[in-house]
Amino acid sequence: MNKKIVVENTLTDVRSYFKDKGYDVRTMYKNSTLNDITTNDYDAIILEKDTLAELKTSSPIIEASGLSAEDIYKKLNNIK
């Protein structure tokens, strides 16, 4: 794993949690930067709610709705 993720800006607790775990966290603002993600260097893209936007990357999307930061971390580790 690259220990690099993209997290939606509204998920401040998730961003903090992953930074504390040593991840390089890129902030995404309300799907506006989603189309800018064109590299597969990210372990995951974490969104509050899944989007129907067409991605230019094969990085997995994790929907954070109803999950704690720890739940998301566990989910990410199950993906790899």
Short mmCIF file of N, CA and C in Angstrom, two decimals:
data_model
loop_
_atom_site.label_atom_id
_atom_site.label_comp_id
_atom_site.label_asym_id
_atom_site.label_seq_id
_atom_site.Cartn_x
_atom_site.Cartn_y
_atom_site.Cartn_z
N MET A 1 0.84 -1.19 0.00
CA MET A 1 0.00 0.00 0.00
C MET A 1 0.88 1.25 0.00
N ASN A 2 0.37 2.27 -0.62
CA ASN A 2 1.10 3.53 -0.73
C ASN A 2 0.92 4.43 0.48
N LYS A 3 -0.07 4.12 1.30
CA LYS A 3 -0.44 4.96 2.45
C LYS A 3 -0.80 6.37 1.98
N LYS A 4 -1.53 6.43 0.85
CA LYS A 4 -2.03 7.70 0.33
C LYS A 4 -3.52 7.51 0.05
N ILE A 5 -4.33 8.44 0.55
CA ILE A 5 -5.77 8.37 0.33
C ILE A 5 -6.31 9.76 0.01
N VAL A 6 -7.51 9.77 -0.54
CA VAL A 6 -8.25 11.00 -0.78
C VAL A 6 -9.49 10.94 0.09
N VAL A 7 -9.76 12.01 0.84
CA VAL A 7 -10.91 12.04 1.75
C VAL A 7 -11.71 13.31 1.49
N GLU A 8 -13.03 13.16 1.41
CA GLU A 8 -13.91 14.31 1.23
C GLU A 8 -13.75 15.28 2.40
N ASN A 9 -13.79 16.57 2.12
CA ASN A 9 -13.50 17.60 3.13
C ASN A 9 -14.43 17.57 4.33
N THR A 10 -15.64 17.08 4.19
CA THR A 10 -16.59 17.06 5.31
C THR A 10 -16.26 15.99 6.34
N LEU A 11 -15.36 15.09 6.01
CA LEU A 11 -15.02 13.98 6.90
C LEU A 11 -13.75 14.28 7.70
N THR A 12 -13.81 15.35 8.50
CA THR A 12 -12.63 15.80 9.24
C THR A 12 -12.10 14.75 10.21
N ASP A 13 -12.98 14.01 10.87
CA ASP A 13 -12.52 12.99 11.81
C ASP A 13 -11.79 11.87 11.08
N VAL A 14 -12.26 11.53 9.89
CA VAL A 14 -11.61 10.49 9.09
C VAL A 14 -10.23 10.97 8.62
N ARG A 15 -10.16 12.22 8.16
CA ARG A 15 -8.87 12.77 7.73
C ARG A 15 -7.86 12.74 8.88
N SER A 16 -8.29 13.18 10.05
CA SER A 16 -7.40 13.20 11.22
C SER A 16 -6.96 11.80 11.61
N TYR A 17 -7.89 10.85 11.60
CA TYR A 17 -7.59 9.47 11.97
C TYR A 17 -6.51 8.89 11.05
N PHE A 18 -6.69 9.07 9.75
CA PHE A 18 -5.73 8.51 8.80
C PHE A 18 -4.38 9.23 8.85
N LYS A 19 -4.38 10.53 9.10
CA LYS A 19 -3.11 11.26 9.27
C LYS A 19 -2.36 10.71 10.47
N ASP A 20 -3.10 10.43 11.56
CA ASP A 20 -2.48 9.86 12.76
C ASP A 20 -1.91 8.47 12.50
N LYS A 21 -2.46 7.77 11.52
CA LYS A 21 -1.99 6.43 11.15
C LYS A 21 -0.84 6.49 10.15
N GLY A 22 -0.41 7.72 9.81
CA GLY A 22 0.73 7.88 8.93
C GLY A 22 0.40 7.99 7.45
N TYR A 23 -0.85 8.20 7.13
CA TYR A 23 -1.26 8.33 5.73
C TYR A 23 -1.04 9.75 5.21
N ASP A 24 -0.72 9.83 3.94
CA ASP A 24 -0.70 11.09 3.21
C ASP A 24 -2.14 11.31 2.74
N VAL A 25 -2.82 12.30 3.30
CA VAL A 25 -4.25 12.50 3.05
C VAL A 25 -4.45 13.72 2.16
N ARG A 26 -5.08 13.50 1.02
CA ARG A 26 -5.46 14.60 0.12
C ARG A 26 -6.93 14.91 0.36
N THR A 27 -7.25 16.18 0.49
CA THR A 27 -8.63 16.60 0.74
C THR A 27 -9.34 16.87 -0.58
N MET A 28 -10.55 16.34 -0.69
CA MET A 28 -11.37 16.55 -1.88
C MET A 28 -12.57 17.39 -1.46
N TYR A 29 -12.88 18.40 -2.24
CA TYR A 29 -13.96 19.32 -1.91
C TYR A 29 -15.21 19.02 -2.72
N LYS A 30 -16.18 18.38 -2.07
CA LYS A 30 -17.52 18.14 -2.63
C LYS A 30 -17.50 17.64 -4.07
N ASN A 31 -16.75 16.62 -4.31
CA ASN A 31 -16.65 15.99 -5.63
C ASN A 31 -16.09 16.91 -6.71
N SER A 32 -15.74 18.15 -6.37
CA SER A 32 -15.23 19.06 -7.39
C SER A 32 -13.85 18.65 -7.89
N THR A 33 -13.10 17.97 -7.07
CA THR A 33 -11.76 17.54 -7.48
C THR A 33 -11.73 16.06 -7.85
N LEU A 34 -12.87 15.41 -7.86
CA LEU A 34 -12.92 13.98 -8.15
C LEU A 34 -12.36 13.66 -9.53
N ASN A 35 -12.68 14.47 -10.51
CA ASN A 35 -12.18 14.24 -11.87
C ASN A 35 -10.70 14.56 -12.01
N ASP A 36 -10.12 15.24 -11.02
CA ASP A 36 -8.69 15.54 -11.05
C ASP A 36 -7.85 14.34 -10.62
N ILE A 37 -8.50 13.34 -10.04
CA ILE A 37 -7.78 12.16 -9.56
C ILE A 37 -7.62 11.21 -10.74
N THR A 38 -6.45 11.23 -11.32
CA THR A 38 -6.21 10.43 -12.52
C THR A 38 -5.11 9.39 -12.31
N THR A 39 -4.62 9.29 -11.12
CA THR A 39 -3.54 8.36 -10.83
C THR A 39 -4.06 7.21 -9.96
N ASN A 40 -3.41 6.09 -10.05
CA ASN A 40 -3.78 4.94 -9.23
C ASN A 40 -2.90 4.84 -7.99
N ASP A 41 -2.27 5.94 -7.62
CA ASP A 41 -1.36 5.97 -6.48
C ASP A 41 -2.08 5.93 -5.14
N TYR A 42 -3.39 6.11 -5.14
CA TYR A 42 -4.13 6.18 -3.88
C TYR A 42 -4.67 4.82 -3.48
N ASP A 43 -4.59 4.52 -2.19
CA ASP A 43 -5.13 3.27 -1.68
C ASP A 43 -6.65 3.26 -1.72
N ALA A 44 -7.25 4.45 -1.58
CA ALA A 44 -8.71 4.55 -1.62
C ALA A 44 -9.13 6.00 -1.73
N ILE A 45 -10.38 6.18 -2.15
CA ILE A 45 -11.03 7.48 -2.15
C ILE A 45 -12.21 7.33 -1.20
N ILE A 46 -12.24 8.16 -0.16
CA ILE A 46 -13.27 8.04 0.87
C ILE A 46 -14.23 9.20 0.74
N LEU A 47 -15.49 8.87 0.45
CA LEU A 47 -16.54 9.86 0.24
C LEU A 47 -17.62 9.69 1.29
N GLU A 48 -18.29 10.79 1.62
CA GLU A 48 -19.40 10.70 2.56
C GLU A 48 -20.49 9.80 1.98
N LYS A 49 -20.81 10.03 0.72
CA LYS A 49 -21.76 9.18 0.00
C LYS A 49 -21.14 8.87 -1.35
N ASP A 50 -21.38 7.65 -1.82
CA ASP A 50 -20.84 7.26 -3.12
C ASP A 50 -21.40 8.16 -4.21
N THR A 51 -20.65 8.33 -5.24
CA THR A 51 -21.03 9.20 -6.34
C THR A 51 -21.15 8.40 -7.62
N LEU A 52 -21.90 8.92 -8.54
CA LEU A 52 -22.04 8.27 -9.83
C LEU A 52 -21.05 8.83 -10.84
N ALA A 53 -20.18 9.71 -10.38
CA ALA A 53 -19.19 10.31 -11.27
C ALA A 53 -18.28 9.23 -11.85
N GLU A 54 -17.88 9.44 -13.07
CA GLU A 54 -16.99 8.50 -13.73
C GLU A 54 -15.56 8.82 -13.31
N LEU A 55 -14.91 7.85 -12.72
CA LEU A 55 -13.55 8.06 -12.24
C LEU A 55 -12.53 7.74 -13.31
N LYS A 56 -11.40 8.42 -13.23
CA LYS A 56 -10.29 8.19 -14.15
C LYS A 56 -9.20 7.39 -13.46
N THR A 57 -9.57 6.69 -12.40
CA THR A 57 -8.62 5.90 -11.62
C THR A 57 -9.28 4.60 -11.21
N SER A 58 -8.47 3.62 -10.89
CA SER A 58 -9.03 2.35 -10.42
C SER A 58 -8.97 2.24 -8.90
N SER A 59 -8.63 3.33 -8.22
CA SER A 59 -8.60 3.32 -6.76
C SER A 59 -10.00 3.03 -6.24
N PRO A 60 -10.12 2.17 -5.23
CA PRO A 60 -11.45 1.84 -4.70
C PRO A 60 -12.08 3.04 -3.99
N ILE A 61 -13.41 3.09 -4.05
CA ILE A 61 -14.17 4.12 -3.34
C ILE A 61 -14.78 3.48 -2.11
N ILE A 62 -14.62 4.14 -0.98
CA ILE A 62 -15.24 3.69 0.27
C ILE A 62 -16.27 4.73 0.66
N GLU A 63 -17.51 4.29 0.83
CA GLU A 63 -18.58 5.19 1.28
C GLU A 63 -18.54 5.23 2.80
N ALA A 64 -18.39 6.42 3.36
CA ALA A 64 -18.20 6.59 4.80
C ALA A 64 -19.51 6.71 5.58
N SER A 65 -20.60 6.87 4.91
CA SER A 65 -21.89 7.09 5.57
C SER A 65 -22.18 5.99 6.59
N GLY A 66 -22.35 6.40 7.85
CA GLY A 66 -22.68 5.47 8.92
C GLY A 66 -21.50 4.71 9.50
N LEU A 67 -20.29 4.99 9.02
CA LEU A 67 -19.11 4.29 9.50
C LEU A 67 -18.22 5.21 10.33
N SER A 68 -17.59 4.65 11.34
CA SER A 68 -16.61 5.42 12.10
C SER A 68 -15.29 5.43 11.33
N ALA A 69 -14.38 6.29 11.73
CA ALA A 69 -13.06 6.33 11.09
C ALA A 69 -12.36 4.98 11.22
N GLU A 70 -12.51 4.34 12.37
CA GLU A 70 -11.89 3.02 12.57
C GLU A 70 -12.51 1.97 11.65
N ASP A 71 -13.84 2.03 11.46
CA ASP A 71 -14.52 1.11 10.55
C ASP A 71 -13.99 1.26 9.12
N ILE A 72 -13.79 2.51 8.71
CA ILE A 72 -13.28 2.79 7.37
C ILE A 72 -11.86 2.25 7.23
N TYR A 73 -11.05 2.43 8.27
CA TYR A 73 -9.68 1.92 8.27
C TYR A 73 -9.68 0.40 8.11
N LYS A 74 -10.54 -0.28 8.86
CA LYS A 74 -10.64 -1.74 8.75
C LYS A 74 -11.09 -2.16 7.36
N LYS A 75 -12.05 -1.42 6.81
CA LYS A 75 -12.55 -1.72 5.46
C LYS A 75 -11.43 -1.56 4.44
N LEU A 76 -10.64 -0.52 4.57
CA LEU A 76 -9.51 -0.30 3.66
C LEU A 76 -8.51 -1.44 3.76
N ASN A 77 -8.22 -1.89 4.95
CA ASN A 77 -7.27 -2.98 5.13
C ASN A 77 -7.79 -4.30 4.57
N ASN A 78 -9.10 -4.47 4.51
CA ASN A 78 -9.69 -5.67 3.92
C ASN A 78 -9.63 -5.64 2.40
N ILE A 79 -9.52 -4.45 1.81
CA ILE A 79 -9.46 -4.30 0.36
C ILE A 79 -8.12 -4.78 -0.18
N LYS A 80 -7.07 -4.47 0.56
CA LYS A 80 -5.72 -4.78 0.06
C LYS A 80 -5.49 -6.22 0.06
#
